[in-house]
PDB file of C-alpha atoms and ligand atoms in Angstrom:
ATOM      1  CA  MET A 166      26.664  -5.203  -7.145  1.00 96.00           C
ATOM      2  CA  LYS A 167      24.695  -4.912  -4.371  1.00 98.00           C
ATOM      3  CA  SER A 168      20.835  -5.776  -3.578  1.00 98.00           C
ATOM      4  CA  GLY A 169      18.918  -6.771  -0.546  1.00 98.00           C
ATOM      5  CA  PHE A 170      15.054  -6.141   0.051  1.00 98.00           C
ATOM      6  CA  VAL A 171      13.743  -3.543   2.973  1.00 98.00           C
ATOM      7  CA  ALA A 172      10.192  -3.859   4.588  1.00 98.00           C
ATOM      8  CA  ILE A 173       7.988  -0.569   5.047  1.00 98.00           C
ATOM      9  CA  ILE A 174       5.913  -1.165   7.848  1.00 98.00           C
ATOM     10  CA  GLY A 175       3.235   0.894  10.351  1.00 98.00           C
ATOM     11  CA  ARG A 176      -0.233   1.429  11.672  1.00 98.00           C
ATOM     12  CA  PRO A 177      -2.755   2.321   8.683  1.00 98.00           C
ATOM     13  CA  ASN A 178      -2.316   5.218   7.287  1.00 97.00           C
ATOM     14  CA  ALA A 179       0.594   6.602   8.316  1.00 98.00           C
ATOM     15  CA  GLY A 180       2.132   7.198   4.580  1.00 98.00           C
ATOM     16  CA  LYS A 181       3.631   3.758   3.871  1.00 98.00           C
ATOM     17  CA  SER A 182       2.669   3.682   0.081  1.00 98.00           C
ATOM     18  CA  THR A 183       3.009   7.327  -0.553  1.00 98.00           C
ATOM     19  CA  ILE A 184       6.860   6.776   1.061  1.00 98.00           C
ATOM     20  CA  ILE A 185       7.331   3.362  -1.594  1.00 98.00           C
ATOM     21  CA  ASN A 186       5.805   5.502  -4.356  1.00 97.00           C
ATOM     22  CA  ALA A 187       7.905   8.512  -3.424  1.00 98.00           C
ATOM     23  CA  LEU A 188      11.013   5.822  -2.716  1.00 98.00           C
ATOM     24  CA  LEU A 189      11.160   4.767  -6.741  1.00 97.00           C
ATOM     25  CA  GLU A 190       9.834   7.757  -7.841  1.00 95.00           C
ATOM     26  CA  ARG A 191       6.732   6.174  -9.511  1.00 93.00           C
ATOM     27  CA  LYS A 192       3.212   5.674  -8.624  1.00 92.00           C
ATOM     28  CA  LEU A 193       2.972   1.962  -7.645  1.00 94.00           C
ATOM     29  CA  SER A 194       1.067   1.382  -4.544  1.00 95.00           C
ATOM     30  CA  ILE A 195      -1.938   3.255  -4.244  1.00 95.00           C
ATOM     31  CA  VAL A 196      -2.679   5.857  -1.496  1.00 95.00           C
ATOM     32  CA  THR A 197      -6.102   7.632  -0.375  1.00 95.00           C
ATOM     33  CA  GLU A 198      -6.597   9.810   3.139  1.00 94.00           C
ATOM     34  CA  LYS A 199      -8.868   6.249   4.854  1.00 93.00           C
ATOM     35  CA  ALA A 200      -7.382   3.775   7.283  1.00 94.00           C
ATOM     36  CA  GLN A 201      -6.408   0.217   5.608  1.00 95.00           C
ATOM     37  CA  THR A 202      -5.947   1.137   2.313  1.00 96.00           C
ATOM     38  CA  THR A 203      -3.465  -1.321   0.923  1.00 97.00           C
ATOM     39  CA  ARG A 204      -3.781  -5.005   1.753  1.00 97.00           C
ATOM     40  CA  ASN A 205      -1.652  -7.015   0.553  1.00 96.00           C
ATOM     41  CA  SER A 206       1.968  -6.770   0.638  1.00 97.00           C
ATOM     42  CA  ILE A 207       3.187  -5.271  -2.434  1.00 97.00           C
ATOM     43  CA  LYS A 208       6.964  -5.416  -3.807  1.00 97.00           C
ATOM     44  CA  GLY A 209       8.782  -2.697  -5.565  1.00 97.00           C
ATOM     45  CA  ILE A 210      12.019  -2.570  -7.365  1.00 98.00           C
ATOM     46  CA  TYR A 211      14.488   0.176  -6.717  1.00 97.00           C
ATOM     47  CA  ASP A 212      17.567   0.277  -9.098  1.00 97.00           C
ATOM     48  CA  ASP A 213      19.977   2.809  -9.737  1.00 96.00           C
ATOM     49  CA  ASP A 214      22.226  -0.074 -11.620  1.00 95.00           C
ATOM     50  CA  GLU A 215      24.649   0.031  -7.974  1.00 97.00           C
ATOM     51  CA  TYR A 216      21.614  -0.818  -5.493  1.00 98.00           C
ATOM     52  CA  GLN A 217      18.976  -3.246  -6.641  1.00 98.00           C
ATOM     53  CA  ILE A 218      16.693  -2.221  -3.465  1.00 98.00           C
ATOM     54  CA  ILE A 219      13.202  -4.164  -3.144  1.00 98.00           C
ATOM     55  CA  PHE A 220      10.998  -2.236  -1.071  1.00 98.00           C
ATOM     56  CA  ILE A 221       7.809  -4.151   0.903  1.00 98.00           C
ATOM     57  CA  ASP A 222       5.181  -1.877   1.485  1.00 98.00           C
ATOM     58  CA  THR A 223       2.889  -3.674   3.505  1.00 98.00           C
ATOM     59  CA  PRO A 224      -0.156  -3.873   4.705  1.00 98.00           C
ATOM     60  CA  GLY A 225      -0.943  -1.211   8.128  1.00 98.00           C
ATOM     61  CA  ILE A 226      -0.838  -3.162  11.659  1.00 98.00           C
ATOM     62  CA  HIS A 227      -4.275  -2.665  13.056  1.00 97.00           C
ATOM     63  CA  LEU A 228      -6.799  -4.946  15.303  1.00 95.00           C
ATOM     64  CA  ALA A 229      -8.392  -7.239  13.098  1.00 95.00           C
ATOM     65  CA  HIS A 230     -12.369  -7.594  12.748  1.00 94.00           C
ATOM     66  CA  HIS A 231     -12.666  -9.918  10.788  1.00 95.00           C
ATOM     67  CA  SER A 232      -9.997 -13.084   8.205  1.00 97.00           C
ATOM     68  CA  LEU A 233      -9.050  -9.808   5.908  1.00 97.00           C
ATOM     69  CA  GLY A 234      -7.506  -7.729   8.581  1.00 97.00           C
ATOM     70  CA  ARG A 235      -5.791 -11.045   9.959  1.00 97.00           C
ATOM     71  CA  TYR A 236      -4.435 -11.747   7.330  1.00 97.00           C
ATOM     72  CA  MET A 237      -3.110  -8.526   6.068  1.00 97.00           C
ATOM     73  CA  ASN A 238      -1.243  -8.031   9.419  1.00 97.00           C
ATOM     74  CA  GLN A 239       0.486 -10.997   8.653  1.00 97.00           C
ATOM     75  CA  GLN A 240       1.326 -10.097   5.827  1.00 97.00           C
ATOM     76  CA  ALA A 241       2.985  -7.117   7.425  1.00 97.00           C
ATOM     77  CA  PHE A 242       4.481  -8.759   9.666  1.00 97.00           C
ATOM     78  CA  ALA A 243       5.616 -11.745   7.232  1.00 97.00           C
ATOM     79  CA  SER A 244       7.389  -9.012   5.777  1.00 97.00           C
ATOM     80  CA  THR A 245      10.189  -7.781   8.078  1.00 97.00           C
ATOM     81  CA  LYS A 246      11.539 -11.909   7.379  1.00 96.00           C
ATOM     82  CA  ASP A 247      14.283 -12.243   5.746  1.00 94.00           C
ATOM     83  CA  VAL A 248      15.657  -7.976   5.053  1.00 98.00           C
ATOM     84  CA  ASP A 249      18.544  -6.662   5.760  1.00 98.00           C
ATOM     85  CA  ALA A 250      16.044  -3.607   7.486  1.00 98.00           C
ATOM     86  CA  ILE A 251      12.836  -2.828   8.622  1.00 98.00           C
ATOM     87  CA  VAL A 252      11.464   0.598   8.081  1.00 98.00           C
ATOM     88  CA  LEU A 253       8.968   1.655  10.116  1.00 98.00           C
ATOM     89  CA  VAL A 254       6.438   4.487   9.562  1.00 98.00           C
ATOM     90  CA  VAL A 255       4.793   6.772  12.115  1.00 98.00           C
ATOM     91  CA  ASP A 256       2.639   9.579  11.660  1.00 98.00           C
ATOM     92  CA  GLY A 257       4.054  11.708  13.752  1.00 98.00           C
ATOM     93  CA  SER A 258       0.966  14.009  14.594  1.00 98.00           C
ATOM     94  CA  ARG A 259      -0.274  11.074  16.409  1.00 97.00           C
ATOM     95  CA  LYS A 260       0.263  10.506  19.940  1.00 96.00           C
ATOM     96  CA  PHE A 261       2.376   6.810  20.722  1.00 97.00           C
ATOM     97  CA  ASP A 262      -0.180   4.486  21.788  1.00 97.00           C
ATOM     98  CA  ALA A 263      -1.357   1.015  22.677  1.00 97.00           C
ATOM     99  CA  GLY A 264      -1.057  -0.014  18.912  1.00 96.00           C
ATOM    100  CA  ASP A 265       2.242   1.395  18.468  1.00 98.00           C
ATOM    101  CA  GLN A 266       3.360  -1.015  21.564  1.00 97.00           C
ATOM    102  CA  VAL A 267       1.739  -3.831  19.608  1.00 96.00           C
ATOM    103  CA  ILE A 268       3.691  -2.931  17.211  1.00 97.00           C
ATOM    104  CA  GLU A 269       7.152  -2.852  19.328  1.00 97.00           C
ATOM    105  CA  ASP A 270       6.497  -6.332  21.001  1.00 96.00           C
ATOM    106  CA  LYS A 271       6.363  -8.104  17.764  1.00 95.00           C
ATOM    107  CA  ILE A 272       8.997  -6.662  15.461  1.00 95.00           C
ATOM    108  CA  ASP A 273      11.633  -8.069  15.291  1.00 92.00           C
ATOM    109  CA  LYS A 274      14.985  -6.622  17.286  1.00 92.00           C
ATOM    110  CA  LYS A 275      17.675  -8.512  15.201  1.00 95.00           C
ATOM    111  CA  THR A 276      16.912  -6.340  12.011  1.00 97.00           C
ATOM    112  CA  PRO A 277      18.411  -2.782  11.340  1.00 98.00           C
ATOM    113  CA  LEU A 278      15.233  -0.331  11.888  1.00 98.00           C
ATOM    114  CA  PHE A 279      14.781   2.889  10.393  1.00 98.00           C
ATOM    115  CA  VAL A 280      12.126   4.935  12.881  1.00 98.00           C
ATOM    116  CA  VAL A 281      10.489   7.161  10.039  1.00 98.00           C
ATOM    117  CA  ILE A 282       8.707  10.204  11.568  1.00 98.00           C
ATOM    118  CA  ASN A 283       6.135  11.121   8.680  1.00 98.00           C
ATOM    119  CA  LYS A 284       4.095  14.304   8.095  1.00 98.00           C
ATOM    120  CA  ILE A 285       6.059  16.813   9.942  1.00 98.00           C
ATOM    121  CA  ASP A 286       4.565  19.222   7.991  1.00 98.00           C
ATOM    122  CA  LEU A 287       2.025  19.206   9.806  1.00 98.00           C
ATOM    123  CA  LEU A 288       3.926  19.856  13.305  1.00 98.00           C
ATOM    124  CA  ARG A 289       5.497  22.543  15.004  1.00 97.00           C
ATOM    125  CA  LEU A 290       9.562  22.611  15.635  1.00 97.00           C
ATOM    126  CA  PRO A 291       8.842  21.029  19.268  1.00 97.00           C
ATOM    127  CA  GLU A 292       6.230  18.393  18.124  1.00 97.00           C
ATOM    128  CA  VAL A 293       8.778  17.220  16.424  1.00 98.00           C
ATOM    129  CA  GLU A 294      11.347  16.649  18.626  1.00 97.00           C
ATOM    130  CA  GLU A 295       8.966  15.557  21.664  1.00 98.00           C
ATOM    131  CA  ILE A 296       7.806  12.630  19.143  1.00 98.00           C
ATOM    132  CA  LYS A 297      11.575  11.363  18.144  1.00 98.00           C
ATOM    133  CA  ALA A 298      12.461  11.320  21.943  1.00 98.00           C
ATOM    134  CA  LYS A 299       9.816   8.958  22.343  1.00 98.00           C
ATOM    135  CA  TYR A 300      10.990   6.982  19.518  1.00 98.00           C
ATOM    136  CA  HIS A 301      14.637   7.432  21.065  1.00 98.00           C
ATOM    137  CA  GLU A 302      13.138   5.874  24.504  1.00 98.00           C
ATOM    138  CA  VAL A 303      10.911   3.120  22.619  1.00 98.00           C
ATOM    139  CA  TYR A 304      14.109   1.592  19.787  1.00 98.00           C
ATOM    140  CA  PRO A 305      17.089   3.159  21.173  1.00 97.00           C
ATOM    141  CA  LYS A 306      19.052   1.516  18.458  1.00 97.00           C
ATOM    142  CA  ALA A 307      16.580   2.832  16.074  1.00 98.00           C
ATOM    143  CA  VAL A 308      18.309   5.651  13.161  1.00 98.00           C
ATOM    144  CA  ILE A 309      14.930   8.208  13.185  1.00 98.00           C
ATOM    145  CA  ILE A 310      14.882  10.292  10.013  1.00 98.00           C
ATOM    146  CA  GLU A 311      12.086  13.141   9.861  1.00 98.00           C
ATOM    147  CA  MET A 312      10.003  13.433   6.508  1.00 98.00           C
ATOM    148  CA  SER A 313       7.346  14.618   4.776  1.00 98.00           C
ATOM    149  CA  ALA A 314       6.368  12.512   1.788  1.00 98.00           C
ATOM    150  CA  ILE A 315       4.023  14.298  -0.121  1.00 97.00           C
ATOM    151  CA  GLU A 316       6.609  17.470   0.027  1.00 97.00           C
ATOM    152  CA  ASN A 317       9.897  14.933  -0.692  1.00 97.00           C
ATOM    153  CA  PHE A 318      10.986  15.851   1.903  1.00 98.00           C
ATOM    154  CA  GLY A 319      13.892  12.909   3.754  1.00 98.00           C
ATOM    155  CA  ILE A 320      12.864  10.383   1.007  1.00 98.00           C
ATOM    156  CA  ASP A 321      16.860  11.032  -0.092  1.00 98.00           C
ATOM    157  CA  SER A 322      17.847  11.508   3.051  1.00 98.00           C
ATOM    158  CA  LEU A 323      16.461   7.627   3.637  1.00 98.00           C
ATOM    159  CA  LEU A 324      17.623   5.945   0.816  1.00 98.00           C
ATOM    160  CA  GLU A 325      21.147   7.357   1.483  1.00 98.00           C
ATOM    161  CA  LYS A 326      21.018   5.578   5.570  1.00 98.00           C
ATOM    162  CA  ILE A 327      19.664   2.158   3.995  1.00 98.00           C
ATOM    163  CA  LYS A 328      22.428   2.283   1.186  1.00 98.00           C
ATOM    164  CA  PRO A 329      25.164   1.197   3.663  1.00 98.00           C
ATOM    165  CA  LEU A 330      23.363  -2.254   4.755  1.00 98.00           C
ATOM    166  CA  ILE A 331      22.896  -3.717   0.865  1.00 98.00           C
ATOM    167  CA  LYS A 332      25.174  -5.500   0.246  1.00 97.00           C
ATOM    168  CA  GLU A 333      26.702  -7.539  -2.579  1.00 98.00           C
ATOM    169  CA  GLY A 334      24.013  -9.668  -3.934  1.00 97.00           C
ATOM    170  CA  PRO A 335      22.361 -10.925  -7.924  1.00 97.00           C
ATOM    171  CA  ARG A 336      19.508  -8.831  -9.449  1.00 97.00           C
ATOM    172  CA  TYR A 337      16.820 -10.091  -8.236  1.00 97.00           C
ATOM    173  CA  PHE A 338      14.984  -8.536 -11.027  1.00 97.00           C
ATOM    174  CA  GLU A 339      15.026  -7.333 -14.322  1.00 95.00           C
ATOM    175  CA  LYS A 340      16.706  -3.567 -14.048  1.00 93.00           C
ATOM    176  CA  ASP A 341      12.746  -1.735 -15.450  1.00 91.00           C
ATOM    177  CA  ALA A 342      10.387  -4.417 -13.378  1.00 93.00           C
ATOM    178  CA  LEU A 343       8.714  -2.002 -11.476  1.00 92.00           C
ATOM    179  CA  THR A 344       6.962  -4.846  -9.423  1.00 94.00           C
ATOM    180  CA  ASP A 345       6.826  -8.263  -8.565  1.00 93.00           C
ATOM    181  CA  LYS A 346       3.327  -7.788  -9.004  1.00 93.00           C
ATOM    182  CA  ASP A 347       0.665  -8.941 -12.141  1.00 92.00           C
ATOM    183  CA  PRO A 348      -0.616  -6.796 -14.587  1.00 92.00           C
ATOM    184  CA  SER A 349      -4.225  -7.234 -13.015  1.00 94.00           C
ATOM    185  CA  PHE A 350      -2.789  -6.821 -10.072  1.00 95.00           C
ATOM    186  CA  PHE A 351      -1.981  -3.552 -10.422  1.00 95.00           C
ATOM    187  CA  VAL A 352      -5.085  -3.182 -12.560  1.00 96.00           C
ATOM    188  CA  SER A 353      -7.657  -3.793  -9.405  1.00 97.00           C
ATOM    189  CA  GLU A 354      -6.562  -2.060  -6.919  1.00 97.00           C
ATOM    190  CA  VAL A 355      -6.584   1.056  -9.661  1.00 97.00           C
ATOM    191  CA  ILE A 356     -10.428   0.842  -9.647  1.00 97.00           C
ATOM    192  CA  ARG A 357     -10.215  -0.209  -5.336  1.00 97.00           C
ATOM    193  CA  GLU A 358      -8.337   3.332  -5.129  1.00 96.00           C
ATOM    194  CA  LYS A 359     -11.295   5.521  -6.981  1.00 97.00           C
ATOM    195  CA  LEU A 360     -14.234   2.967  -4.943  1.00 96.00           C
ATOM    196  CA  LEU A 361     -12.459   4.226  -1.669  1.00 95.00           C
ATOM    197  CA  LYS A 362     -11.473   8.169  -3.137  1.00 94.00           C
ATOM    198  CA  LEU A 363     -15.213   8.281  -4.254  1.00 94.00           C
ATOM    199  CA  LEU A 364     -17.151   5.846  -1.376  1.00 93.00           C
ATOM    200  CA  LYS A 365     -17.825   7.018   2.238  1.00 85.00           C
ATOM    201  CA  ASP A 366     -17.815   5.222   6.008  1.00 79.00           C
ATOM    202  CA  GLU A 367     -17.385   1.334   5.655  1.00 80.00           C
ATOM    203  CA  VAL A 368     -18.377   0.835   2.326  1.00 89.00           C
ATOM    204  CA  PRO A 369     -14.811   0.632   0.801  1.00 88.00           C
ATOM    205  CA  HIS A 370     -13.851  -1.253   3.564  1.00 90.00           C
ATOM    206  CA  ASN A 371     -15.978  -3.941   2.996  1.00 94.00           C
ATOM    207  CA  LEU A 372     -15.478  -4.527  -1.302  1.00 96.00           C
ATOM    208  CA  ALA A 373     -12.706  -6.356  -3.212  1.00 97.00           C
ATOM    209  CA  VAL A 374     -12.031  -6.076  -6.910  1.00 97.00           C
ATOM    210  CA  ARG A 375     -11.651  -8.709  -9.405  1.00 96.00           C
ATOM    211  CA  VAL A 376     -10.436  -8.395 -12.114  1.00 97.00           C
ATOM    212  CA  ASP A 377     -12.307 -11.254 -15.087  1.00 97.00           C
ATOM    213  CA  ASP A 378     -10.611 -10.589 -18.236  1.00 96.00           C
ATOM    214  CA  ILE A 379      -8.283  -7.844 -19.943  1.00 97.00           C
ATOM    215  CA  LYS A 380      -7.276  -8.257 -23.471  1.00 96.00           C
ATOM    216  CA  ASN A 381      -4.443  -6.076 -24.296  1.00 94.00           C
ATOM    217  CA  GLN A 382      -4.359  -5.105 -27.616  1.00 95.00           C
ATOM    218  CA  LYS A 383      -2.553  -3.227 -29.885  1.00 93.00           C
ATOM    219  CA  ASP A 384      -4.365   0.112 -30.124  1.00 94.00           C
ATOM    220  CA  LYS A 385      -6.269  -0.941 -27.145  1.00 96.00           C
ATOM    221  CA  CYS A 386      -7.250  -2.416 -24.089  1.00 97.00           C
ATOM    222  CA  ILE A 387     -10.493  -3.765 -22.586  1.00 97.00           C
ATOM    223  CA  ILE A 388     -11.348  -5.073 -19.190  1.00 98.00           C
ATOM    224  CA  ARG A 389     -13.762  -6.475 -17.510  1.00 98.00           C
ATOM    225  CA  SER A 390     -14.191  -6.285 -13.290  1.00 98.00           C
ATOM    226  CA  THR A 391     -16.100  -6.924 -10.948  1.00 98.00           C
ATOM    227  CA  ILE A 392     -16.353  -4.911  -7.519  1.00 98.00           C
ATOM    228  CA  ILE A 393     -17.766  -7.328  -4.711  1.00 97.00           C
ATOM    229  CA  VAL A 394     -19.322  -5.928  -2.247  1.00 97.00           C
ATOM    230  CA  ASP A 395     -20.255  -8.294   1.325  1.00 94.00           C
ATOM    231  CA  LYS A 396     -24.520  -6.227   1.963  1.00 93.00           C
ATOM    232  CA  GLU A 397     -26.912  -5.734  -0.930  1.00 94.00           C
ATOM    233  CA  SER A 398     -27.587  -2.960   0.194  1.00 93.00           C
ATOM    234  CA  HIS A 399     -23.783  -1.768  -1.115  1.00 95.00           C
ATOM    235  CA  LYS A 400     -24.510  -3.256  -4.036  1.00 96.00           C
ATOM    236  CA  GLY A 401     -27.247  -0.127  -4.303  1.00 95.00           C
ATOM    237  CA  ILE A 402     -24.277   2.809  -2.944  1.00 95.00           C
ATOM    238  CA  VAL A 403     -21.726   1.460  -5.270  1.00 96.00           C
ATOM    239  CA  ILE A 404     -23.942   1.819  -8.353  1.00 96.00           C
ATOM    240  CA  GLY A 405     -25.684   5.457  -7.391  1.00 94.00           C
ATOM    241  CA  LYS A 406     -28.651   6.514  -8.585  1.00 94.00           C
ATOM    242  CA  ASN A 407     -28.785   5.694 -12.163  1.00 95.00           C
ATOM    243  CA  GLY A 408     -25.792   4.469 -12.542  1.00 95.00           C
ATOM    244  CA  LYS A 409     -24.554   7.880 -11.926  1.00 95.00           C
ATOM    245  CA  ARG A 410     -21.752   6.417  -9.038  1.00 95.00           C
ATOM    246  CA  ILE A 411     -19.958   3.778 -11.378  1.00 96.00           C
ATOM    247  CA  LYS A 412     -20.261   5.808 -13.982  1.00 97.00           C
ATOM    248  CA  ALA A 413     -17.568   8.335 -12.125  1.00 96.00           C
ATOM    249  CA  ILE A 414     -15.736   5.624 -10.231  1.00 97.00           C
ATOM    250  CA  GLY A 415     -15.114   4.243 -13.813  1.00 97.00           C
ATOM    251  CA  MET A 416     -14.373   6.839 -15.648  1.00 97.00           C
ATOM    252  CA  LYS A 417     -11.374   8.219 -12.866  1.00 97.00           C
ATOM    253  CA  ALA A 418      -9.951   3.986 -13.027  1.00 98.00           C
ATOM    254  CA  ARG A 419      -9.785   4.689 -16.957  1.00 97.00           C
ATOM    255  CA  GLU A 420      -8.582   8.040 -16.478  1.00 96.00           C
ATOM    256  CA  ASP A 421      -5.384   6.227 -15.006  1.00 95.00           C
ATOM    257  CA  LEU A 422      -5.229   2.930 -17.293  1.00 96.00           C
ATOM    258  CA  GLU A 423      -4.568   4.446 -19.734  1.00 96.00           C
ATOM    259  CA  GLU A 424      -1.748   6.474 -18.324  1.00 92.00           C
ATOM    260  CA  TYR A 425      -0.010   3.149 -17.286  1.00 88.00           C
ATOM    261  CA  TYR A 426      -0.801   1.095 -20.795  1.00 91.00           C
ATOM    262  CA  GLY A 427      -0.908   4.121 -22.840  1.00 93.00           C
ATOM    263  CA  LYS A 428      -3.535   3.016 -25.180  1.00 96.00           C
ATOM    264  CA  ARG A 429      -7.365   3.942 -25.045  1.00 97.00           C
ATOM    265  CA  ILE A 430      -9.258   1.363 -22.174  1.00 97.00           C
ATOM    266  CA  PHE A 431     -12.780   0.064 -22.115  1.00 97.00           C
ATOM    267  CA  LEU A 432     -13.722  -0.957 -18.517  1.00 97.00           C
ATOM    268  CA  GLU A 433     -16.689  -2.500 -17.894  1.00 97.00           C
ATOM    269  CA  LEU A 434     -17.662  -3.103 -14.383  1.00 98.00           C
ATOM    270  CA  PHE A 435     -20.436  -5.014 -12.710  1.00 97.00           C
ATOM    271  CA  VAL A 436     -21.153  -5.641  -8.878  1.00 97.00           C
ATOM    272  CA  SER A 437     -21.759  -8.751  -7.016  1.00 97.00           C
ATOM    273  CA  VAL A 438     -22.582  -9.385  -3.108  1.00 97.00           C
ATOM    274  CA  LYS A 439     -21.007 -11.882  -1.746  1.00 96.00           C
ATOM    275  CA  GLU A 440     -21.615 -12.045   1.749  1.00 94.00           C
ATOM    276  CA  ASP A 441     -19.357 -11.968   4.507  1.00 93.00           C
ATOM    277  CA  TRP A 442     -16.338 -12.665   1.800  1.00 96.00           C
ATOM    278  CA  LEU A 443     -14.159 -10.962   4.272  1.00 95.00           C
ATOM    279  CA  ASN A 444     -14.515 -14.490   6.422  1.00 96.00           C
ATOM    280  CA  ASN A 445     -14.909 -16.237   3.922  1.00 95.00           C
ATOM    281  CA  GLN A 446     -11.631 -18.214   3.214  1.00 95.00           C
ATOM    282  CA  ARG A 447     -12.342 -19.690  -0.275  1.00 95.00           C
ATOM    283  CA  LEU A 448     -13.241 -15.851  -1.768  1.00 94.00           C
ATOM    284  CA  LEU A 449     -10.337 -14.099  -0.111  1.00 96.00           C
ATOM    285  CA  LYS A 450      -7.633 -16.812  -1.817  1.00 95.00           C
ATOM    286  CA  GLU A 451      -9.899 -16.148  -4.787  1.00 92.00           C
ATOM    287  CA  LEU A 452      -9.683 -12.608  -4.381  1.00 94.00           C
ATOM    288  CA  GLY A 453      -5.764 -12.760  -3.700  1.00 92.00           C
ATOM    289  CA  TYR A 454      -5.519 -12.148  -0.198  1.00 94.00           C
ATOM    290  CA  LYS A 455      -3.831 -15.340   0.709  1.00 83.00           C
TER     291      LYS A 455
HETATM  292  N1  GTP B1938       0.357  15.615   5.990  1.00 82.14           N
HETATM  293  C1  GTP B1938       0.832  14.808   5.109  1.00 82.14           C
HETATM  294  N2  GTP B1938      -0.125  13.978   4.494  1.00 82.14           N
HETATM  295  C2  GTP B1938       0.032  12.573   4.425  1.00 82.14           C
HETATM  296  C3  GTP B1938       2.257  12.596   4.267  1.00 82.14           C
HETATM  297  N3  GTP B1938       2.576  11.352   3.821  1.00 82.14           N
HETATM  298  C4  GTP B1938       1.512  10.855   3.148  1.00 82.14           C
HETATM  299  N4  GTP B1938       0.246  11.722   3.673  1.00 82.14           N
HETATM  300  C5  GTP B1938      -1.479  11.478   3.469  1.00 82.14           C
HETATM  301  O1  GTP B1938      -1.643  10.845   4.088  1.00 82.14           O
HETATM  302  C6  GTP B1938      -2.864  10.047   4.007  1.00 82.14           C
HETATM  303  C7  GTP B1938      -2.656   8.068   3.813  1.00 82.14           C
HETATM  304  O2  GTP B1938      -0.651   7.637   2.718  1.00 82.14           O
HETATM  305  P1  GTP B1938      -0.842   6.037   2.667  1.00 82.14           P
HETATM  306  O3  GTP B1938       0.469   6.327   1.768  1.00 82.14           O
HETATM  307  O4  GTP B1938      -1.794   5.540   2.024  1.00 82.14           O
HETATM  308  O5  GTP B1938      -0.482   5.932   3.910  1.00 82.14           O
HETATM  309  P2  GTP B1938      -0.305   4.035   3.947  1.00 82.14           P
HETATM  310  O6  GTP B1938       0.033   3.658   5.283  1.00 82.14           O
HETATM  311  O7  GTP B1938       0.223   3.318   3.202  1.00 82.14           O
HETATM  312  O8  GTP B1938      -1.662   4.151   5.163  1.00 82.14           O
HETATM  313  P3  GTP B1938      -2.769   2.572   4.474  1.00 82.14           P
HETATM  314  O9  GTP B1938      -2.388   1.468   3.667  1.00 82.14           O
HETATM  315  O10 GTP B1938      -3.605   2.363   5.077  1.00 82.14           O
HETATM  316  O11 GTP B1938      -1.673   1.125   5.841  1.00 82.14           O
HETATM  317  C8  GTP B1938      -2.548  10.647   2.457  1.00 82.14           C
HETATM  318  O12 GTP B1938      -3.749  10.914   2.427  1.00 82.14           O
HETATM  319  C9  GTP B1938      -1.371  10.957   2.221  1.00 82.14           C
HETATM  320  O13 GTP B1938      -1.686  12.164   1.503  1.00 82.14           O
HETATM  321  C10 GTP B1938       2.683  13.821   4.431  1.00 82.14           C
HETATM  322  O14 GTP B1938       4.258  13.729   5.031  1.00 82.14           O
HETATM  323  N5  GTP B1938       2.158  14.624   5.156  1.00 82.14           N
HETATM  324 MG1   MG B1939      -0.621   1.687   2.352  1.00 82.14          MG
END
C-alpha cells in the first residue's frame, strides 16, 4: 500500500473545498460563494486500495483582522508541514497580487508543489496562458495544472500526477473513513453553510455554530445547536421577522443532514450573543478553533 498526505492551500474562495470534494467524490467540506468559508483544516481520505491519500482542506490565506483569522492562516500554513505534496489553488480569473506574494514568501520550497489554475471555465485561452506563464515564473519548479473544479475538469489529472509522489506506507485511516472530524463537526458545518448562504454582508463571517447535543436513535436523530453571533443586532437578523429566516436555515440544514444520516432529523436551533467571540481565546477554543 502507498500512503501519504497532501495539503490544499490558497487564497479564500479559490475553490479548495470544491476540489477536495471532487477528489473524494463526496461532499465533505462546505462550499459557498463567500470568501473565508472554511475555518479549520479538514482531512479528507481518498482510498482506492492501492493508494490512501489524505488530502487536507485548509482555510483561505488572508490578511487577518482578528484572532479567528490568525488561527485560520496558521491552520493553513501548519498543514503544509510534513506533507508529500502541496497543492496551491489559485482563482485563474484573478491577477497575481500582493496577497499571492505573501503565500510565495512563506511556502516551503522543499516540498513538491502543484499549482492548480482553477476556474478556467471563466477564462479565454490567452488568459489561461497568461496566468500559467505568471505562475511558472513565480514557481519555476512547480507542476501547473489547469482546472475547472465545478466542471470536474482537471481533477483526475491532478490525482494521477500526485500518485507518483506517494510512497509505501501504512493505511492511516480505515478504508471507509471519509474524514478525521467527528459527526458534530460535520453537523455544525452544514448549519454554518446554510447561514453563509442565507445571510448577507458581515453577519456570516461573525458567527459560529456549536452543536450542543446529538441523540442518534434508531429511526431518528435529535440535534440541538446554538448559533453564536457577536452583536445583538445580528441575532435579530439571523432570526428574521417572526423567525422566518432561522426556520429557513433549519429546513435547509435538515435536508442535508437527513441525507447524511439516512433518517429523520429533528433540529433545534438557538441563537446566542457572545460579544467579540472572534477575539476571545477561551470561546475560540470552545468552538473548535484551537
Ligand atoms: N466558475 C467556477 N467557480 C468555481 C470553481 N470552483 C469553485 N468555484 C466556486 O467558487 C466559490 C468558492 O469555492 P470554495 O470551494 O468554497 O472555495 P475555497 O477556496 O474553499 O474558499 P475558502 O474556504 O473561503 O477559502 C464557490 O461559489 C464555488 O462554486 C470553478 O472551477 N469555476
Ligand atoms: Mg473552503
